[in-house]
Every structure is written in C-alpha cells, then in structure tokens.
C-alpha cells in the first residue's frame, strides 16, 4: 500500500513516514512508528485528521456527498435493495445469491424472539425511562442471556452473536416502547418481513387486528437502510474501541448505543423534531437562525451540519423524498412541523453563514418527520437509529476482530496538568 514517503524534519533528524494509498479518498500518513523513532506524539482531538483503522466496508466522499456500502452507492441500495440484503452485504462483503439471501433471511427471522426471562428484566425499569436507557441496559444484559456466543475468538460464536443482534434489536426496541406506554409486549411474527415485523411489534395490540401498511413498511425499511453504516463515526469507533479489549459483542454494541444517544450524533433526530416544534411557525424561523449564528449562544440548528459531509448528505436526499411520499400517503402533507422544516431548510440554504460553513441538512433533519407521521413518539427516534446501525457496528467489529493487526485501542495525550508536587495534609491547606 505504501509506495511513497513523506519527510519529517524534527530536532535535526529526518524521518520517513510511509504514505498509504486507499482505494478512494485522501492518502494517509503512516505514523505508527513515529513515537518509537522520534519520541513525539501527534495531536488530533476529535480525530479530524486521523484514520483509526483500515476498512473495506463503507466509503464516504464528504465533498461530493457520496456514501457507498461495499462500493454500492446508497441511492441505488435505497431504491433497489432492502435492509436485510444490505445487512448481508455489510456483513459478508458481497450481494447475496438468491439461495444465500433465503438462508440469511431464515437465520435472522428464526432469532427474533428474546429469551423469555428478559421480559422480567424490562419490568425492572421505571415506566418513564427513555427507551434508549432501557436499550443500553437490555442489550448489555444479552451477554448474561446468551453466554454461548460471547467468545470473541471463536468465529462461529461471533457469527451467532451477529445474527442474534440483528434479529433481536427490533424486538428489544419495540419492547422498550411498549413498556414505556404500558402496553403488553408483542411477540415477533416470522411471516412478516423485517420492517413489517418491527411496525407490528410497535403498533399492534392483542385487542385489535393491525394490518401493516406495505408502503409504510417500505419507508421503514428505507430508514433502516439509510442508517445501516457510516464508517468510523463516534458510535462505531466506540464499538471498535470497546471490542479492541476483547469485550464481548453484546457489551460492545451496548457501548455503541450509549454513544449514539448523544444529541450531536443519533440523538439529533429527536432533538431536531423538538426544535421544529419549538419554532412552531414559519414566522419564528429568523429568530432561530439568528440564535444559531450567535457565537455567544450554544444553540445549533439540529439536523444541520456534519463532520464529513461538506456537501448535501446523500442520505438526506433520499430521506426527503421518502418524507414527501409518506406524508402524502398519510394525508398529512400540510403538517405544520413539515412546513417549518421546509421553510427552515430553504432559508438556511440561502444564508451566507450556512453556505460559508457548508452546513447542509443531514439525515436526521427528515427522518424525525417521517417517524412522527408513522406514529412514533420522539423518544423512539434514536432507538430506531440504533437498531438500524447495529449491523454496521457488528460488521465493523467483526472486521476488527478478524484483522491480525488488531491491537487494543489506546490513544495518547498532551498532558497540560500540574507538574509533580507533594501532597499537603488536609489541616495544612
Ligand atoms: N448550527 C449552527 N452552526 C453550526 C452547526 C449547526 N447545526 N453545525 C456546525 N456549526 C458551525 C460551528 O459552530 C462551527 O462554527 P465556527 O467555525 O465559527 O466555530 C462550524 O460550523 C464547524 O462546526 P463544528 O462544530 O466544528 O463541526 P463538527 O464536525 O465538530 O460537528 C456536528 C459536526 C454534526 C456535530 C455539528 O454540525 C452539529 O452539532 N450539528 C447539529 C447536530 C446534528 O444534527 N447531528 C447529527 C449528525 S448526522 C447523524 C449522525 O451521524 O449521527
């Protein structure tokens, strides 16, 4: 991979840094030997210029606004594929044949139920707990229920854990929701596809027949697909870091869910819809735009901006079309939140501040509007992101564990604290 080197001149010495060439994207300076040779660290808080691993799974070109899973553009997958096929692609690297797809679908479908004793575990939570809080706990607890798939050195166990996580996350998310609203848990149904099954577990009740609307199931499936992976984002890096110590996959995915919850990451879809509701009417938009631009105000326009995309987020383009379709289908196209969202988008895209800083609507700007129209409360938005992203986390975790170069993740620091000093007795201070 390295056919060129960069020269570093430091303290009178010359050091050669290999330049690694990726399939796509900018070249990467290999600094692995730098500390050993030159006794210096590099400094990069937030990893804005640091590649933490090599990966074959997902590629993003932030300037062009492109996202590929295993080389396939997200727009093609969203239009022609389905979430379970995308799961197969992310996990195994290639699109499945028909027989492989049938086998994979059967394996996932047969693992959708959770251990019956897990129901008791749910009941230990307060009713008003946020479903993300419940999910962090329950997914972490899976290692206490499925001991036979926690040995990370056993390939077969890794495979079983992957299937269990992809299959059971919708069940766990739906159970967290049902528990929070005081309704009975709904068991998965194996004759339904992945998205329909999730909708059924969330919205059906024993007292009444519930028919899943196929168009809504398709929209749900597309939301899952758009969130399935996003290379080395905060939660994925959390999963990799947790996994680098040899922690079991359920513990690692629980760590990823905890990280995703933050409003700068997956929590943005909930925060965005709450912001749109708070703005309330189109005439109040300029006030919020001014707040977002005010350096002394911590307020940010939720659903805008991205660390990597400095052009439109390609997921947002697909999500926007989906939002229009779903709202038309449900006859809520004149929904006031959507009106505020559309106007906010228009004004922000014409505003010098947003243009100069390349702040475009991201995937979370539209997903909340669709999910709300489907009947989900805002507290379920991030759990839906979490269940969709589980396959990405697992694919990245499996890639890392299978990599012979895998080492425990251990960043260094620039220490700026006090120099050595002697302890002073309490009474003498
Ligand atoms: N509203 C107003 N100003 C913004 C926004 C925003 N949403 N996002 C960034 N800026 C400004 C920021 O203040 C900074 O200004 P300056 O250069 O004057 O200091 C400049 O733009 C660069 O932003 P940054 O915060 O340095 O960029 P970052 O890469 O560290 O942060 C981000 C990226 C996504 C955390 C941030 O844009 C943000 O907080 N957006 C709102 C939350 C959100 O929608 N998150 C979802 C991301 S997509 C889904 C996911 O991956 O989870």
Tab-separated table of C-alpha atoms and ligand atoms in Angstrom:
chain	number	residue	atom	x	y	z
A	1	UNK	CA	0.000	0.000	0.000
A	2	UNK	CA	2.910	2.401	0.699
A	3	UNK	CA	4.949	3.338	-2.347
A	4	UNK	CA	5.845	6.895	-1.312
A	5	UNK	CA	7.068	8.537	1.860
A	6	UNK	CA	6.697	11.947	3.468
A	7	UNK	CA	9.701	13.507	5.173
A	8	UNK	CA	9.535	14.881	8.679
A	9	UNK	CA	12.416	17.039	9.857
A	10	UNK	CA	12.479	17.289	13.630
A	11	UNK	CA	15.227	18.261	16.076
A	12	UNK	CA	17.888	17.940	13.400
A	13	UNK	CA	16.778	14.433	12.379
A	14	UNK	CA	14.944	13.226	9.253
A	15	UNK	CA	12.146	10.679	9.496
A	16	UNK	CA	10.393	8.887	6.627
A	17	UNK	CA	6.660	8.488	7.041
A	18	UNK	CA	5.123	5.965	4.613
A	19	UNK	CA	2.199	7.359	2.586
A	20	UNK	CA	-0.593	4.799	2.307
A	21	UNK	CA	-2.902	4.931	-0.729
A	22	UNK	CA	-6.538	3.958	-0.229
A	23	UNK	CA	-8.832	2.652	-2.988
A	24	UNK	CA	-10.570	6.054	-2.786
A	25	UNK	CA	-10.140	9.116	-0.625
A	26	UNK	CA	-7.115	11.067	0.586
A	27	UNK	CA	-3.738	9.448	1.182
A	28	UNK	CA	-2.872	8.525	4.753
A	29	UNK	CA	0.420	9.180	6.537
A	30	UNK	CA	1.510	6.138	8.495
A	31	UNK	CA	2.769	7.440	11.851
A	32	UNK	CA	2.735	4.130	13.715
A	33	UNK	CA	6.498	4.101	14.286
A	34	UNK	CA	6.811	7.837	14.942
A	35	UNK	CA	6.780	7.742	18.740
A	36	UNK	CA	9.275	4.881	18.888
A	37	UNK	CA	11.645	6.636	16.491
A	38	UNK	CA	11.214	10.323	17.272
A	39	UNK	CA	9.699	10.362	20.789
A	40	UNK	CA	6.762	12.599	19.745
A	41	UNK	CA	3.018	12.057	19.647
A	42	UNK	CA	0.630	13.598	17.143
A	43	UNK	CA	-2.230	15.750	18.428
A	44	UNK	CA	-5.708	15.450	16.924
A	45	UNK	CA	-8.643	15.888	19.337
A	46	UNK	CA	-11.889	14.694	17.760
A	47	UNK	CA	-9.847	12.707	15.190
A	48	UNK	CA	-10.424	15.305	12.486
A	49	UNK	CA	-7.297	14.179	10.585
A	50	UNK	CA	-6.743	10.667	11.881
A	51	UNK	CA	-7.619	7.314	10.324
A	52	UNK	CA	-8.039	4.868	13.192
A	53	UNK	CA	-8.121	1.681	11.083
A	54	UNK	CA	-8.296	0.379	7.540
A	55	UNK	CA	-11.688	-0.863	6.429
A	56	UNK	CA	-13.381	-2.351	3.370
A	57	UNK	CA	-16.951	-1.682	4.480
A	58	UNK	CA	-18.132	1.880	3.872
A	59	UNK	CA	-16.765	4.816	1.913
A	60	UNK	CA	-17.831	8.452	2.231
A	61	UNK	CA	-16.751	11.300	-0.030
A	62	UNK	CA	-17.838	14.270	2.054
A	63	UNK	CA	-17.043	16.848	-0.639
A	64	UNK	CA	-19.044	15.088	-3.339
A	65	UNK	CA	-21.794	13.958	-0.936
A	66	UNK	CA	-21.314	10.249	-1.691
A	67	UNK	CA	-21.876	7.221	0.520
A	68	UNK	CA	-21.148	3.647	-0.582
A	69	UNK	CA	-21.656	0.374	1.258
A	70	UNK	CA	-19.056	-2.114	-0.066
A	71	UNK	CA	-18.801	0.047	-3.182
A	72	UNK	CA	-22.540	0.307	-3.889
A	73	UNK	CA	-23.974	3.871	-3.795
A	74	UNK	CA	-26.572	4.416	-1.093
A	75	UNK	CA	-29.105	5.821	-3.598
A	76	UNK	CA	-29.085	2.514	-5.552
A	77	UNK	CA	-29.393	0.413	-2.423
A	78	UNK	CA	-32.230	2.593	-1.066
A	79	UNK	CA	-34.113	2.340	-4.360
A	80	UNK	CA	-33.485	-1.291	-5.354
A	81	UNK	CA	-32.388	-3.317	-2.355
A	82	UNK	CA	-33.879	-3.980	1.062
A	83	UNK	CA	-32.469	-3.732	4.560
A	84	UNK	CA	-31.784	-7.442	5.085
A	85	UNK	CA	-29.925	-7.673	1.788
A	86	UNK	CA	-27.912	-4.601	2.848
A	87	UNK	CA	-27.177	-6.360	6.156
A	88	UNK	CA	-25.809	-9.333	4.215
A	89	UNK	CA	-23.722	-7.033	2.036
A	90	UNK	CA	-22.251	-5.173	5.009
A	91	UNK	CA	-21.513	-8.359	6.944
A	92	UNK	CA	-20.111	-10.547	4.186
A	93	UNK	CA	-18.859	-8.053	1.596
A	94	UNK	CA	-20.901	-9.130	-1.454
A	95	UNK	CA	-24.526	-9.063	-2.535
A	96	UNK	CA	-26.071	-12.481	-1.800
A	97	UNK	CA	-27.262	-15.002	-4.354
A	98	UNK	CA	-30.925	-15.970	-4.030
A	99	UNK	CA	-30.041	-19.082	-2.011
A	100	UNK	CA	-27.698	-17.120	0.280
A	101	UNK	CA	-30.391	-14.499	0.809
A	102	UNK	CA	-33.025	-17.119	1.657
A	103	UNK	CA	-30.677	-18.748	4.137
A	104	UNK	CA	-29.706	-15.416	5.739
A	105	UNK	CA	-33.337	-14.276	5.973
A	106	UNK	CA	-34.310	-17.566	7.607
A	107	UNK	CA	-31.466	-17.328	10.127
A	108	UNK	CA	-32.347	-13.752	11.122
A	109	UNK	CA	-36.082	-14.478	11.248
A	110	UNK	CA	-35.574	-17.525	13.500
A	111	UNK	CA	-33.656	-15.420	16.037
A	112	UNK	CA	-36.120	-12.570	16.538
A	113	UNK	CA	-37.579	-13.733	19.855
A	114	UNK	CA	-35.742	-12.784	23.033
A	115	UNK	CA	-35.163	-15.112	25.971
A	116	UNK	CA	-38.445	-15.182	27.921
A	117	UNK	CA	-36.649	-14.215	31.148
A	118	UNK	CA	-35.633	-10.956	29.508
A	119	UNK	CA	-39.238	-9.833	29.910
A	120	UNK	CA	-38.621	-9.682	33.665
A	121	UNK	CA	-35.520	-7.645	33.082
A	122	UNK	CA	-37.593	-4.985	31.253
A	123	UNK	CA	-40.033	-4.833	34.138
A	124	UNK	CA	-37.224	-3.695	36.458
A	125	UNK	CA	-37.037	-0.341	34.677
A	126	UNK	CA	-39.141	2.664	35.600
A	127	UNK	CA	-42.028	3.088	33.166
A	128	UNK	CA	-40.926	6.599	32.254
A	129	UNK	CA	-37.351	5.542	31.364
A	130	UNK	CA	-36.170	6.749	27.963
A	131	UNK	CA	-36.219	3.735	25.571
A	132	UNK	CA	-32.511	4.375	24.814
A	133	UNK	CA	-31.723	3.966	28.525
A	134	UNK	CA	-33.638	0.686	28.532
A	135	UNK	CA	-31.899	-0.469	25.360
A	136	UNK	CA	-28.403	0.228	26.692
A	137	UNK	CA	-29.256	-1.914	29.737
A	138	UNK	CA	-31.050	-4.737	27.917
A	139	UNK	CA	-28.532	-5.089	25.086
A	140	UNK	CA	-25.707	-5.107	27.649
A	141	UNK	CA	-27.631	-7.794	29.527
A	142	UNK	CA	-27.734	-10.004	26.423
A	143	UNK	CA	-24.270	-11.243	27.430
A	144	UNK	CA	-25.916	-12.605	30.573
A	145	UNK	CA	-28.558	-14.446	28.494
A	146	UNK	CA	-26.540	-15.704	25.518
A	147	UNK	CA	-23.264	-16.996	27.017
A	148	UNK	CA	-22.774	-19.369	24.131
A	149	UNK	CA	-21.942	-16.510	21.757
A	150	UNK	CA	-19.599	-14.331	23.819
A	151	UNK	CA	-16.233	-15.917	22.966
A	152	UNK	CA	-14.784	-13.407	20.531
A	153	UNK	CA	-12.007	-15.794	19.482
A	154	UNK	CA	-14.487	-18.332	18.134
A	155	UNK	CA	-15.612	-17.453	14.604
A	156	UNK	CA	-18.824	-19.458	14.876
A	157	UNK	CA	-19.793	-17.670	18.114
A	158	UNK	CA	-19.070	-14.306	16.502
A	159	UNK	CA	-21.398	-15.248	13.652
A	160	UNK	CA	-24.184	-16.353	16.007
A	161	UNK	CA	-23.830	-13.145	18.049
A	162	UNK	CA	-24.075	-11.077	14.847
A	163	UNK	CA	-27.289	-12.794	13.762
A	164	UNK	CA	-28.765	-12.559	17.261
A	165	UNK	CA	-28.077	-8.843	17.499
A	166	UNK	CA	-29.510	-8.024	14.054
A	167	UNK	CA	-32.561	-10.194	14.733
A	168	UNK	CA	-33.318	-9.141	18.303
A	169	UNK	CA	-32.652	-5.407	18.259
A	170	UNK	CA	-36.048	-4.577	16.672
A	171	UNK	CA	-37.731	-6.787	19.267
A	172	UNK	CA	-35.869	-5.072	22.113
A	173	UNK	CA	-36.578	-1.577	20.738
A	174	UNK	CA	-40.277	-2.410	20.335
A	175	UNK	CA	-40.406	-3.892	23.841
A	176	UNK	CA	-38.790	-0.742	25.282
A	177	UNK	CA	-41.530	1.265	23.570
A	178	UNK	CA	-44.405	-0.970	24.645
A	179	UNK	CA	-43.131	-0.969	28.215
A	180	UNK	CA	-42.938	2.839	28.257
A	181	UNK	CA	-46.596	3.165	27.219
A	182	UNK	CA	-47.906	0.382	29.438
A	183	UNK	CA	-48.987	-1.966	26.647
A	184	UNK	CA	-48.238	-5.703	26.517
A	185	UNK	CA	-45.184	-6.864	24.616
A	186	UNK	CA	-45.974	-8.140	21.115
A	187	UNK	CA	-44.034	-11.234	20.011
A	188	UNK	CA	-42.295	-11.192	16.635
A	189	UNK	CA	-44.110	-12.846	13.726
A	190	UNK	CA	-41.984	-14.892	11.387
A	191	UNK	CA	-44.288	-14.488	8.396
A	192	UNK	CA	-43.620	-10.741	8.316
A	193	UNK	CA	-40.604	-9.109	6.719
A	194	UNK	CA	-38.073	-7.316	8.942
A	195	UNK	CA	-39.634	-3.818	8.757
A	196	UNK	CA	-43.263	-5.011	8.905
A	197	UNK	CA	-42.435	-7.145	11.907
A	198	UNK	CA	-40.987	-4.117	13.702
A	199	UNK	CA	-44.055	-1.978	12.910
A	200	UNK	CA	-46.314	-4.797	14.081
A	201	UNK	CA	-44.415	-5.205	17.364
A	202	UNK	CA	-44.682	-1.435	17.963
A	203	UNK	CA	-48.259	-0.740	16.903
A	204	UNK	CA	-50.387	-3.862	17.244
A	205	UNK	CA	-52.278	-4.688	20.436
A	206	UNK	CA	-53.898	-8.015	21.385
A	207	UNK	CA	-57.342	-6.403	21.473
A	208	UNK	CA	-57.419	-5.353	17.845
A	209	UNK	CA	-56.248	-6.569	14.460
A	210	UNK	CA	-53.435	-4.475	12.984
A	211	UNK	CA	-52.600	-4.535	9.281
A	212	UNK	CA	-49.144	-3.267	8.375
A	213	UNK	CA	-49.362	-0.756	5.538
A	214	UNK	CA	-46.860	-2.067	2.899
A	215	UNK	CA	-45.924	1.464	1.794
A	216	UNK	CA	-45.071	2.409	5.379
A	217	UNK	CA	-43.122	-0.832	5.801
A	218	UNK	CA	-41.160	0.073	2.672
A	219	UNK	CA	-40.434	3.558	4.090
A	220	UNK	CA	-39.391	1.979	7.405
A	221	UNK	CA	-37.090	-0.421	5.567
A	222	UNK	CA	-35.515	2.506	3.710
A	223	UNK	CA	-34.882	4.330	7.006
A	224	UNK	CA	-33.110	1.202	8.290
A	225	UNK	CA	-31.036	1.004	5.077
A	226	UNK	CA	-30.009	4.670	5.177
A	227	UNK	CA	-28.751	4.311	8.759
A	228	UNK	CA	-27.103	0.889	8.388
A	229	UNK	CA	-23.471	2.050	8.442
A	230	UNK	CA	-21.439	5.239	8.251
A	231	UNK	CA	-17.769	4.234	8.571
A	232	UNK	CA	-15.803	5.397	11.635
A	233	UNK	CA	-18.361	7.716	13.298
A	234	UNK	CA	-18.443	8.225	17.084
A	235	UNK	CA	-20.575	5.199	17.987
A	236	UNK	CA	-18.774	2.869	15.562
A	237	UNK	CA	-15.423	3.994	16.922
A	238	UNK	CA	-16.818	3.364	20.409
A	239	UNK	CA	-17.790	-0.185	19.405
A	240	UNK	CA	-14.349	-0.782	17.885
A	241	UNK	CA	-12.569	0.660	20.924
A	242	UNK	CA	-14.651	-1.413	23.335
A	243	UNK	CA	-14.113	-4.506	21.161
A	244	UNK	CA	-10.355	-3.928	20.914
A	245	UNK	CA	-10.002	-5.056	24.533
A	246	UNK	CA	-11.711	-8.369	23.731
A	247	UNK	CA	-15.045	-7.354	25.314
A	248	UNK	CA	-17.975	-9.496	24.153
A	249	UNK	CA	-20.119	-8.259	21.232
A	250	UNK	CA	-23.216	-7.526	23.320
A	251	UNK	CA	-21.189	-5.291	25.662
A	252	UNK	CA	-19.639	-3.551	22.640
A	253	UNK	CA	-22.992	-2.867	20.970
A	254	UNK	CA	-24.397	-1.562	24.275
A	255	UNK	CA	-21.450	0.868	24.347
A	256	UNK	CA	-22.290	1.927	20.777
A	257	UNK	CA	-25.934	2.545	21.724
A	258	UNK	CA	-24.828	4.690	24.688
A	259	UNK	CA	-22.643	6.812	22.415
A	260	UNK	CA	-25.294	7.111	19.716
A	261	UNK	CA	-27.736	8.585	22.217
A	262	UNK	CA	-25.944	11.971	22.338
A	263	UNK	CA	-27.660	14.903	20.564
A	264	UNK	CA	-24.603	15.594	18.380
A	265	UNK	CA	-24.936	12.038	16.979
A	266	UNK	CA	-28.025	9.797	16.804
A	267	UNK	CA	-29.930	11.842	19.368
A	268	UNK	CA	-30.129	14.636	16.786
A	269	UNK	CA	-33.294	13.218	15.175
A	270	UNK	CA	-35.226	13.623	18.430
A	271	UNK	CA	-33.588	16.997	19.135
A	272	UNK	CA	-34.408	18.158	15.593
A	273	UNK	CA	-38.101	17.399	15.808
A	274	UNK	CA	-38.294	19.003	19.242
A	275	UNK	CA	-36.602	22.079	17.781
A	276	UNK	CA	-39.051	22.212	14.827
A	277	UNK	CA	-41.959	22.005	17.261
A	278	UNK	CA	-40.437	24.695	19.462
A	279	UNK	CA	-40.083	27.004	16.448
A	280	UNK	CA	-43.721	26.172	15.766
A	281	UNK	CA	-44.496	28.662	13.000
A	282	UNK	CA	-42.659	29.859	9.926
A	283	UNK	CA	-42.509	33.479	11.128
A	284	UNK	CA	-40.286	32.462	14.080
A	285	UNK	CA	-37.587	30.898	11.885
A	286	UNK	CA	-35.411	34.069	11.542
A	287	UNK	CA	-35.166	34.265	15.348
A	288	UNK	CA	-33.759	30.702	15.475
A	289	UNK	CA	-31.426	31.274	12.538
A	290	UNK	CA	-30.040	34.305	14.406
A	291	UNK	CA	-29.576	32.191	17.549
A	292	UNK	CA	-27.713	29.521	15.562
A	293	UNK	CA	-25.348	32.172	14.164
A	294	UNK	CA	-24.753	33.881	17.508
A	295	UNK	CA	-21.342	32.772	18.849
A	296	UNK	CA	-22.374	33.538	22.434
A	297	UNK	CA	-25.423	31.249	22.148
A	298	UNK	CA	-24.751	27.471	22.347
A	299	UNK	CA	-27.853	26.773	20.216
A	300	UNK	CA	-27.244	24.874	16.964
A	301	UNK	CA	-29.725	24.093	14.233
A	302	UNK	CA	-30.347	20.419	14.916
A	303	UNK	CA	-30.288	18.274	11.777
A	304	UNK	CA	-27.770	20.615	10.114
A	305	UNK	CA	-24.054	20.091	9.590
A	306	UNK	CA	-21.831	17.057	9.522
A	307	UNK	CA	-18.209	16.307	10.321
A	308	UNK	CA	-17.639	14.607	6.971
A	309	UNK	CA	-20.288	15.875	4.517
A	310	UNK	CA	-19.417	19.331	3.255
A	311	UNK	CA	-21.996	18.957	0.526
A	312	UNK	CA	-25.532	17.567	0.780
A	313	UNK	CA	-25.817	14.428	2.946
A	314	UNK	CA	-26.880	11.811	0.320
A	315	UNK	CA	-28.996	10.069	2.955
A	316	UNK	CA	-30.906	13.314	3.471
A	317	UNK	CA	-31.734	13.487	-0.254
A	318	UNK	CA	-33.368	10.033	-0.160
A	319	UNK	CA	-34.981	10.740	3.210
A	320	UNK	CA	-36.517	13.963	1.918
A	321	UNK	CA	-38.203	12.111	-0.978
A	322	UNK	CA	-39.408	9.483	1.461
A	323	UNK	CA	-40.818	12.170	3.787
A	324	UNK	CA	-42.872	13.654	0.943
A	325	UNK	CA	-44.181	10.194	-0.050
A	326	UNK	CA	-45.108	9.150	3.478
A	327	UNK	CA	-46.802	12.420	4.372
A	328	UNK	CA	-48.807	12.371	1.132
A	329	UNK	CA	-49.768	8.756	1.750
A	330	UNK	CA	-50.965	9.554	5.249
A	331	UNK	CA	-52.668	12.737	4.065
A	332	UNK	CA	-50.624	14.958	6.393
A	333	UNK	CA	-48.661	16.872	3.751
A	334	UNK	CA	-49.751	20.163	5.319
A	335	UNK	CA	-48.349	19.102	8.699
A	336	UNK	CA	-47.124	22.334	10.416
A	337	UNK	CA	-43.834	20.739	11.524
A	338	UNK	CA	-43.100	19.837	7.912
A	339	UNK	CA	-43.925	23.371	6.793
A	340	UNK	CA	-41.458	24.751	9.344
A	341	UNK	CA	-38.852	22.160	8.263
A	342	UNK	CA	-39.203	23.025	4.563
A	343	UNK	CA	-39.016	26.763	5.174
A	344	UNK	CA	-36.094	26.403	7.589
A	345	UNK	CA	-34.220	24.338	5.026
A	346	UNK	CA	-34.875	26.948	2.325
A	347	UNK	CA	-33.799	29.908	4.467
A	348	UNK	CA	-30.703	28.156	5.862
A	349	UNK	CA	-29.553	27.056	2.400
A	350	UNK	CA	-29.692	30.671	1.200
A	351	UNK	CA	-27.989	32.115	4.282
A	352	UNK	CA	-24.335	33.224	3.963
A	353	UNK	CA	-23.374	31.704	7.370
A	354	UNK	CA	-24.614	28.229	6.403
A	355	UNK	CA	-23.250	28.453	2.847
A	356	UNK	CA	-19.796	29.543	4.015
A	357	UNK	CA	-19.579	26.834	6.689
A	358	UNK	CA	-21.042	24.236	4.300
A	359	UNK	CA	-23.859	23.337	6.665
A	360	UNK	CA	-26.495	21.267	4.891
A	361	UNK	CA	-29.452	19.301	6.258
A	362	UNK	CA	-28.306	15.867	7.407
A	363	UNK	CA	-30.172	12.549	7.578
A	364	UNK	CA	-31.715	13.433	10.935
A	365	UNK	CA	-33.397	16.533	9.566
A	366	UNK	CA	-36.014	14.498	7.687
A	367	UNK	CA	-36.107	11.143	9.457
A	368	UNK	CA	-37.916	12.535	12.512
A	369	UNK	CA	-40.687	13.970	10.335
A	370	UNK	CA	-41.335	10.566	8.727
A	371	UNK	CA	-41.192	8.704	12.024
A	372	UNK	CA	-43.578	11.152	13.657
A	373	UNK	CA	-46.038	10.783	10.774
A	374	UNK	CA	-45.837	6.997	11.177
A	375	UNK	CA	-46.934	7.368	14.778
A	376	UNK	CA	-43.644	7.038	16.677
A	377	UNK	CA	-43.077	9.317	19.666
A	378	UNK	CA	-39.847	11.352	19.534
A	379	UNK	CA	-38.275	9.156	22.221
A	380	UNK	CA	-38.312	6.229	19.735
A	381	UNK	CA	-36.369	8.039	17.006
A	382	UNK	CA	-32.912	7.268	18.367
A	383	UNK	CA	-33.762	3.621	19.250
A	384	UNK	CA	-34.773	3.179	15.584
A	385	UNK	CA	-31.424	4.634	14.526
A	386	UNK	CA	-29.722	2.233	16.981
A	387	UNK	CA	-31.449	-0.874	15.638
A	388	UNK	CA	-30.632	0.152	12.061
A	389	UNK	CA	-26.961	0.847	12.882
A	390	UNK	CA	-26.464	-2.441	14.747
A	391	UNK	CA	-25.467	-4.237	11.542
A	392	UNK	CA	-22.853	-1.577	10.785
A	393	UNK	CA	-21.420	-1.811	14.284
A	394	UNK	CA	-21.311	-5.599	14.053
A	395	UNK	CA	-19.723	-5.603	10.585
A	396	UNK	CA	-17.042	-3.159	11.769
A	397	UNK	CA	-16.490	-5.128	14.991
A	398	UNK	CA	-16.143	-8.409	13.053
A	399	UNK	CA	-13.735	-6.780	10.618
A	400	UNK	CA	-11.600	-5.565	13.532
A	401	UNK	CA	-11.577	-8.878	15.405
A	402	UNK	CA	-10.667	-10.752	12.207
A	403	UNK	CA	-7.768	-8.373	11.477
A	404	UNK	CA	-4.410	-9.876	12.509
A	405	UNK	CA	-3.104	-6.336	13.115
A	406	UNK	CA	-5.801	-5.684	15.730
A	407	UNK	CA	-4.393	-4.069	18.872
A	408	UNK	CA	-6.124	-2.648	21.919
A	409	UNK	CA	-7.124	0.963	21.179
A	410	UNK	CA	-5.050	3.214	23.401
A	411	UNK	CA	-4.760	6.893	22.400
A	412	UNK	CA	-2.075	9.040	23.999
A	413	UNK	CA	-2.462	12.590	25.296
A	414	UNK	CA	-0.952	16.032	25.511
A	415	UNK	CA	-0.671	16.417	29.279
A	416	UNK	CA	-1.256	20.046	30.335
A	417	UNK	CA	-1.917	19.448	34.062
A	418	UNK	CA	0.171	20.312	37.051
A	419	UNK	CA	3.840	19.312	37.271
A	420	UNK	CA	4.880	16.915	40.067
A	421	UNK	CA	4.012	18.297	43.516
A	422	UNK	CA	3.948	16.939	47.054
A	423	UNK	CA	0.839	16.058	48.988
A	424	UNK	CA	-0.192	18.627	51.630
A	425	UNK	CA	-2.010	17.455	54.764
A	426	UNK	CA	-5.669	18.498	54.992
A	427	UNK	CA	-5.109	20.745	58.034
A	428	UNK	CA	-2.141	22.450	56.426
A	429	UNK	CA	-4.025	23.541	53.248
B	1	LIG	N1	-25.936	25.113	13.509
B	1	LIG	C1	-25.181	26.228	13.551
B	1	LIG	N2	-23.847	26.264	13.409
B	1	LIG	C2	-23.233	25.095	13.203
B	1	LIG	C3	-23.945	23.869	13.145
B	1	LIG	C4	-25.335	23.906	13.297
B	1	LIG	N3	-26.052	22.779	13.258
B	1	LIG	N4	-23.083	22.852	12.941
B	1	LIG	C5	-21.861	23.412	12.886
B	1	LIG	N5	-21.955	24.759	13.042
B	1	LIG	C6	-20.825	25.721	12.996
B	1	LIG	C7	-19.972	25.568	14.254
B	1	LIG	O1	-20.402	26.449	15.278
B	1	LIG	C8	-18.605	25.939	13.722
B	1	LIG	O2	-18.525	27.356	13.635
B	1	LIG	P1	-17.090	28.104	13.809
B	1	LIG	O3	-16.228	27.616	12.692
B	1	LIG	O4	-17.446	29.552	13.692
B	1	LIG	O5	-16.583	27.711	15.163
B	1	LIG	C9	-18.597	25.390	12.280
B	1	LIG	O6	-19.993	25.347	11.899
B	1	LIG	C10	-17.996	23.996	12.164
B	1	LIG	O7	-18.707	23.111	13.039
B	1	LIG	P2	-18.061	22.102	14.064
B	1	LIG	O8	-18.942	22.017	15.267
B	1	LIG	O9	-16.617	22.429	14.281
B	1	LIG	O10	-18.172	20.766	13.224
B	1	LIG	P3	-18.053	19.303	13.782
B	1	LIG	O11	-17.588	18.491	12.639
B	1	LIG	O12	-17.238	19.265	15.030
B	1	LIG	O13	-19.558	18.932	14.179
B	1	LIG	C11	-21.798	18.196	14.079
B	1	LIG	C12	-20.443	18.263	13.353
B	1	LIG	C13	-22.724	17.253	13.302
B	1	LIG	C14	-21.579	17.618	15.498
B	1	LIG	C15	-22.393	19.618	14.158
B	1	LIG	O14	-22.591	20.129	12.844
B	1	LIG	C16	-23.704	19.651	14.952
B	1	LIG	O15	-23.665	19.707	16.185
B	1	LIG	N6	-24.897	19.582	14.239
B	1	LIG	C17	-26.166	19.537	14.908
B	1	LIG	C18	-26.425	18.127	15.453
B	1	LIG	C19	-26.777	17.132	14.353
B	1	LIG	O16	-27.612	17.389	13.512
B	1	LIG	N7	-26.122	15.947	14.412
B	1	LIG	C20	-26.425	14.835	13.511
B	1	LIG	C21	-25.271	14.470	12.625
B	1	LIG	S1	-25.786	13.360	11.285
B	1	LIG	C22	-26.265	11.892	12.057
B	1	LIG	C23	-25.187	11.222	12.824
B	1	LIG	O17	-24.100	11.000	12.310
B	1	LIG	O18	-25.436	10.865	13.979
